[in-house]
Amino acid sequence: MKIAITGAGGQLGKELTQLFNNKDYEVFPFVKHQLDITNQAKIKQMLVDIKPDFLINTAAFTEVDQCETELEKAYLINAIGPYYLACEAKENKVKFIHISTDYVFNGDKAEPYIEDDVPNSKTIYGKSKQLGETLALAAYENTTIIRTSWLYGHGGKNFVNTIKKLASHTQEIRVVDDQYGCPTYTKDLGIALEKLLKNRMAFIMSRTQEVAAGLNLQLKS
Ligand SMILES: NC(=O)c1ccc[n+]([C@@H]2O[C@H](COP(=O)([O-])OP(=O)(O)OC[C@H]3O[C@@H](n4cnc5c(N)ncnc54)[C@H](OP(=O)(O)O)[C@@H]3O)[C@@H](O)[C@H]2O)c1
């Protein structure tokens, strides 16, 4: 199975690249300077050249505070980028998986959010990611959106590593106590993602076998 990954220099992108490489998939990781997701022509070229089964987008402008002042950049990377990826994935018949965030919600709900809750972000980061979801789904019905939260992985810029670093040279650490979230280990997300890819592949193979049987064709698995 061929898997192309955008944003492969980031926390999640690195984890997925390593995880899938270890499992013997054909992995094509692209860091920002190799493939800018705001460059539609480059995306097209990459998909035509590689013809992956799946395109996974982990690229994003994730600096939540900076998004508030750099609106144009936030919307370009977090909304237009996924739209271009979805359009080109459709054109090239590649299944598209786009990583999104719990920031699409405003955080006012007392219980955990579920998939059917209506996005209503207060932040530019959340609004730009929300628009990215909407545009990608509108452009291509074979888009899967995965909303994750509080990602932490090895070497990444995240809460766990920040506290670890502070703890190594400070006796007392002061942290906010009014934020609630669900920390997600990048490796756990990778394992769940792999299950999703396999399930979707199995479903496609079984449908292909059914159609082939209808046409009286023999397929090699
Ligand atoms: N981190 C979290 O807590 C969290 C929580 C929920 C959801 N998410 C979502 O999960 C996904 C992965 O997050 P992450 O923690 O791995 O983020 P990350 O470490 O910031 O990685 C994002 C990567 O995207 C790259 N990038 C930025 N603009 C790009 C562009 N135009 N074209 C191609 N690549 C570009 C970045 O490169 P530069 O660094 O060089 O700009 C970076 O390598 C994102 O969609 C994010 O919204 C993250």
Tab-separated table of C-alpha atoms and ligand atoms in Angstrom:
chain	number	residue	atom	x	y	z
A	1	MET	CA	0.000	0.000	0.000
A	2	LYS	CA	1.383	3.417	-0.941
A	3	ILE	CA	0.926	6.254	1.561
A	4	ALA	CA	1.862	9.883	0.913
A	5	ILE	CA	2.193	12.117	3.986
A	6	THR	CA	2.256	15.917	3.942
A	7	GLY	CA	3.660	17.924	6.850
A	8	ALA	CA	6.065	15.029	7.490
A	9	GLY	CA	8.524	17.255	9.368
A	10	GLY	CA	6.003	17.876	12.167
A	11	GLN	CA	5.275	15.963	15.344
A	12	LEU	CA	2.565	13.677	13.924
A	13	GLY	CA	4.037	13.491	10.411
A	14	LYS	CA	7.326	12.145	11.764
A	15	GLU	CA	5.535	9.551	13.894
A	16	LEU	CA	3.373	8.308	11.015
A	17	THR	CA	6.380	8.130	8.697
A	18	GLN	CA	8.311	6.008	11.183
A	19	LEU	CA	5.365	3.806	12.095
A	20	PHE	CA	4.370	3.041	8.495
A	21	ASN	CA	7.990	2.559	7.362
A	22	ASN	CA	8.423	-0.056	10.091
A	23	LYS	CA	5.342	-1.870	8.786
A	24	ASP	CA	6.680	-2.152	5.245
A	25	TYR	CA	4.223	0.170	3.567
A	26	GLU	CA	5.573	2.288	0.735
A	27	VAL	CA	5.761	5.646	2.492
A	28	PHE	CA	6.304	8.956	0.733
A	29	PRO	CA	6.832	11.650	3.391
A	30	PHE	CA	6.972	15.299	2.330
A	31	VAL	CA	8.300	18.023	4.588
A	32	LYS	CA	7.262	21.622	3.930
A	33	HIS	CA	10.090	22.590	1.605
A	34	GLN	CA	9.483	19.434	-0.487
A	35	LEU	CA	5.741	19.972	-0.776
A	36	ASP	CA	3.957	23.149	0.246
A	37	ILE	CA	0.264	22.270	0.565
A	38	THR	CA	-0.676	25.752	-0.654
A	39	ASN	CA	0.882	24.955	-4.040
A	40	GLN	CA	-1.815	23.115	-5.978
A	41	ALA	CA	0.356	22.418	-9.026
A	42	LYS	CA	2.996	20.703	-6.878
A	43	ILE	CA	0.349	18.578	-5.146
A	44	LYS	CA	-0.999	17.483	-8.523
A	45	GLN	CA	2.487	16.593	-9.755
A	46	MET	CA	3.243	14.561	-6.641
A	47	LEU	CA	0.012	12.553	-6.898
A	48	VAL	CA	0.474	11.909	-10.616
A	49	ASP	CA	4.086	10.766	-10.046
A	50	ILE	CA	3.479	8.569	-6.999
A	51	LYS	CA	-0.130	7.428	-7.408
A	52	PRO	CA	-0.548	6.664	-3.686
A	53	ASP	CA	-3.505	4.736	-2.278
A	54	PHE	CA	-3.817	7.216	0.587
A	55	LEU	CA	-2.862	10.842	1.076
A	56	ILE	CA	-2.616	11.845	4.744
A	57	ASN	CA	-2.406	15.546	5.545
A	58	THR	CA	-0.735	16.402	8.846
A	59	ALA	CA	0.509	19.799	7.629
A	60	ALA	CA	-0.964	22.806	9.404
A	61	PHE	CA	-0.203	26.199	10.904
A	62	THR	CA	-0.469	25.020	14.521
A	63	GLU	CA	0.699	28.110	16.425
A	64	VAL	CA	-2.692	28.915	17.952
A	65	ASP	CA	-1.763	32.387	19.275
A	66	GLN	CA	0.068	33.416	16.086
A	67	CYS	CA	-3.024	32.518	14.040
A	68	GLU	CA	-4.866	35.385	15.781
A	69	THR	CA	-2.522	37.939	14.184
A	70	GLU	CA	-1.530	36.048	11.009
A	71	LEU	CA	-5.033	35.414	9.691
A	72	GLU	CA	-4.110	35.178	6.034
A	73	LYS	CA	-1.448	32.561	6.720
A	74	ALA	CA	-3.804	30.627	9.012
A	75	TYR	CA	-6.581	30.414	6.420
A	76	LEU	CA	-4.174	29.713	3.562
A	77	ILE	CA	-2.508	26.742	5.268
A	78	ASN	CA	-5.374	25.406	7.393
A	79	ALA	CA	-8.262	25.915	4.964
A	80	ILE	CA	-7.060	26.434	1.379
A	81	GLY	CA	-4.282	23.819	1.704
A	82	PRO	CA	-6.666	20.969	2.627
A	83	TYR	CA	-9.038	22.137	-0.123
A	84	TYR	CA	-6.276	21.875	-2.765
A	85	LEU	CA	-5.255	18.467	-1.408
A	86	ALA	CA	-8.862	17.211	-1.548
A	87	CYS	CA	-9.372	18.537	-5.101
A	88	GLU	CA	-6.213	16.859	-6.358
A	89	ALA	CA	-6.903	13.649	-4.425
A	90	LYS	CA	-10.296	13.488	-6.141
A	91	GLU	CA	-8.788	14.151	-9.563
A	92	ASN	CA	-6.275	11.336	-9.026
A	93	LYS	CA	-8.655	8.939	-7.217
A	94	VAL	CA	-6.583	8.902	-4.025
A	95	LYS	CA	-8.285	8.411	-0.662
A	96	PHE	CA	-7.752	11.530	1.439
A	97	ILE	CA	-7.306	11.620	5.207
A	98	HIS	CA	-7.142	15.043	6.812
A	99	ILE	CA	-6.110	15.651	10.405
A	100	SER	CA	-8.165	18.234	12.262
A	101	THR	CA	-8.655	19.327	15.828
A	102	ASP	CA	-11.004	19.680	18.817
A	103	TYR	CA	-10.368	23.430	18.445
A	104	VAL	CA	-13.246	23.457	15.925
A	105	PHE	CA	-15.414	23.563	19.093
A	106	ASN	CA	-15.553	26.529	21.442
A	107	GLY	CA	-14.946	24.465	24.581
A	108	ASP	CA	-18.092	25.602	26.401
A	109	LYS	CA	-19.656	22.110	26.522
A	110	ALA	CA	-19.386	20.480	29.953
A	111	GLU	CA	-19.032	16.912	28.624
A	112	PRO	CA	-16.665	15.505	26.001
A	113	TYR	CA	-17.438	16.514	22.422
A	114	ILE	CA	-18.757	13.936	19.949
A	115	GLU	CA	-18.557	13.816	16.159
A	116	ASP	CA	-22.074	15.194	15.625
A	117	ASP	CA	-21.584	18.299	17.758
A	118	VAL	CA	-21.740	21.453	15.686
A	119	PRO	CA	-18.372	23.216	15.285
A	120	ASN	CA	-18.398	26.731	16.705
A	121	SER	CA	-14.832	27.783	17.291
A	122	LYS	CA	-13.911	31.090	18.910
A	123	THR	CA	-10.319	31.163	17.671
A	124	ILE	CA	-8.832	31.871	14.255
A	125	TYR	CA	-6.904	28.592	14.453
A	126	GLY	CA	-10.140	26.689	15.141
A	127	LYS	CA	-12.126	28.605	12.526
A	128	SER	CA	-9.458	28.073	9.866
A	129	LYS	CA	-9.265	24.338	10.653
A	130	GLN	CA	-13.086	24.149	10.593
A	131	LEU	CA	-13.168	25.769	7.157
A	132	GLY	CA	-10.473	23.325	6.018
A	133	GLU	CA	-12.731	20.419	7.011
A	134	THR	CA	-15.758	21.930	5.262
A	135	LEU	CA	-13.913	22.715	2.037
A	136	ALA	CA	-12.185	19.314	1.867
A	137	LEU	CA	-15.463	17.446	2.407
A	138	ALA	CA	-17.253	19.628	-0.145
A	139	ALA	CA	-14.490	19.076	-2.715
A	140	TYR	CA	-14.208	15.312	-2.329
A	141	GLU	CA	-16.646	12.789	-0.878
A	142	ASN	CA	-13.778	10.345	-0.243
A	143	THR	CA	-12.317	12.592	2.452
A	144	THR	CA	-11.983	11.329	6.022
A	145	ILE	CA	-11.597	13.925	8.770
A	146	ILE	CA	-9.868	12.917	11.985
A	147	ARG	CA	-10.187	15.355	14.869
A	148	THR	CA	-7.573	14.832	17.510
A	149	SER	CA	-6.515	16.843	20.559
A	150	TRP	CA	-3.504	17.713	22.742
A	151	LEU	CA	-1.038	15.729	20.647
A	152	TYR	CA	2.228	14.719	22.226
A	153	GLY	CA	5.072	12.766	20.679
A	154	HIS	CA	8.822	12.374	20.932
A	155	GLY	CA	10.703	15.567	20.208
A	156	GLY	CA	7.541	17.535	19.503
A	157	LYS	CA	6.582	20.908	20.943
A	158	ASN	CA	3.847	19.843	23.367
A	159	PHE	CA	2.628	20.028	26.967
A	160	VAL	CA	4.354	16.827	28.108
A	161	ASN	CA	7.764	17.847	26.754
A	162	THR	CA	7.391	21.395	28.110
A	163	ILE	CA	6.702	20.092	31.622
A	164	LYS	CA	9.557	17.559	31.335
A	165	LYS	CA	11.947	20.337	30.337
A	166	LEU	CA	10.780	22.659	33.136
A	167	ALA	CA	10.970	19.850	35.697
A	168	SER	CA	14.595	19.207	34.800
A	169	HIS	CA	15.690	22.619	36.120
A	170	THR	CA	12.839	24.015	38.257
A	171	GLN	CA	11.583	22.952	41.701
A	172	GLU	CA	8.129	24.483	41.299
A	173	ILE	CA	6.087	24.576	38.099
A	174	ARG	CA	3.124	26.909	37.606
A	175	VAL	CA	0.478	25.777	35.103
A	176	VAL	CA	-3.056	26.864	34.261
A	177	ASP	CA	-5.745	24.810	36.016
A	178	ASP	CA	-8.785	25.837	34.015
A	179	GLN	CA	-8.127	23.914	30.813
A	180	TYR	CA	-9.370	20.387	30.180
A	181	GLY	CA	-8.319	18.193	27.292
A	182	CYS	CA	-7.672	14.689	26.129
A	183	PRO	CA	-3.929	14.169	25.591
A	184	THR	CA	-3.282	11.959	22.578
A	185	TYR	CA	-0.005	10.107	22.069
A	186	THR	CA	1.036	10.401	18.416
A	187	LYS	CA	1.902	6.686	18.288
A	188	ASP	CA	-1.595	5.708	19.514
A	189	LEU	CA	-3.132	7.932	16.858
A	190	GLY	CA	-0.843	6.323	14.258
A	191	ILE	CA	-1.946	2.816	15.280
A	192	ALA	CA	-5.621	3.836	15.088
A	193	LEU	CA	-4.993	5.440	11.700
A	194	GLU	CA	-3.404	2.270	10.388
A	195	LYS	CA	-6.512	0.284	11.388
A	196	LEU	CA	-8.619	2.784	9.496
A	197	LEU	CA	-6.458	2.479	6.362
A	198	LYS	CA	-6.615	-1.327	6.506
A	199	ASN	CA	-10.386	-1.340	7.009
A	200	ARG	CA	-10.919	0.998	4.113
A	201	MET	CA	-8.573	-1.067	1.917
A	202	ALA	CA	-10.378	-4.296	2.914
A	203	PHE	CA	-13.733	-2.700	2.126
A	204	ILE	CA	-12.509	-1.525	-1.281
A	205	MET	CA	-11.031	-4.955	-2.087
A	206	SER	CA	-14.268	-6.721	-1.145
A	207	ARG	CA	-16.327	-4.302	-3.267
A	208	THR	CA	-13.854	-4.778	-6.143
A	209	GLN	CA	-14.139	-8.577	-5.801
A	210	GLU	CA	-17.945	-8.277	-5.834
A	211	VAL	CA	-17.914	-6.138	-8.961
A	212	ALA	CA	-15.332	-8.406	-10.596
A	213	ALA	CA	-17.446	-11.461	-9.757
A	214	GLY	CA	-20.411	-9.718	-11.350
A	215	LEU	CA	-18.335	-9.150	-14.480
A	216	ASN	CA	-16.954	-12.692	-14.286
A	217	LEU	CA	-13.330	-11.433	-13.856
A	218	GLN	CA	-10.511	-13.125	-11.896
A	219	LEU	CA	-8.542	-10.763	-9.589
A	220	LYS	CA	-5.152	-11.361	-7.992
A	221	SER	CA	-5.174	-10.204	-4.351
B	1	LIG	N1	-0.361	19.581	18.286
B	1	LIG	C1	-1.561	19.393	18.822
B	1	LIG	O1	-1.742	19.433	20.045
B	1	LIG	C2	-2.741	19.132	17.924
B	1	LIG	C3	-4.012	18.954	18.525
B	1	LIG	C4	-5.096	18.692	17.694
B	1	LIG	C5	-4.939	18.608	16.329
B	1	LIG	N2	-3.701	18.818	15.778
B	1	LIG	C6	-3.583	18.710	14.320
B	1	LIG	O2	-2.759	17.597	14.045
B	1	LIG	C7	-1.998	17.847	12.862
B	1	LIG	C8	-0.531	17.616	13.170
B	1	LIG	O3	-0.117	18.454	14.230
B	1	LIG	P1	1.385	18.467	14.760
B	1	LIG	O4	1.335	18.583	16.243
B	1	LIG	O5	2.157	17.370	14.124
B	1	LIG	O6	1.838	19.881	14.196
B	1	LIG	P2	3.309	20.409	13.867
B	1	LIG	O7	4.319	19.678	14.685
B	1	LIG	O8	3.236	21.888	13.950
B	1	LIG	O9	3.509	19.960	12.357
B	1	LIG	C9	2.883	20.612	11.287
B	1	LIG	C10	3.853	20.564	10.125
B	1	LIG	O10	3.252	21.202	8.994
B	1	LIG	C11	4.258	21.963	8.340
B	1	LIG	N3	3.667	22.993	7.489
B	1	LIG	C12	3.248	24.224	7.811
B	1	LIG	N4	2.805	24.867	6.724
B	1	LIG	C13	2.938	24.013	5.685
B	1	LIG	C14	2.658	24.100	4.300
B	1	LIG	N5	2.154	25.201	3.740
B	1	LIG	N6	2.916	23.017	3.520
B	1	LIG	C15	3.442	21.888	4.049
B	1	LIG	N7	3.748	21.757	5.351
B	1	LIG	C16	3.486	22.804	6.161
B	1	LIG	C17	5.071	22.549	9.493
B	1	LIG	O11	6.322	23.012	9.037
B	1	LIG	P3	7.010	24.273	9.798
B	1	LIG	O12	7.062	23.904	11.243
B	1	LIG	O13	8.352	24.355	9.129
B	1	LIG	O14	6.121	25.448	9.531
B	1	LIG	C18	5.175	21.326	10.408
B	1	LIG	O15	6.282	20.526	10.041
B	1	LIG	C19	-2.357	19.280	12.441
B	1	LIG	O16	-3.370	19.203	11.474
B	1	LIG	C20	-2.921	19.908	13.681
B	1	LIG	O17	-3.851	20.911	13.368
B	1	LIG	C21	-2.607	19.058	16.551
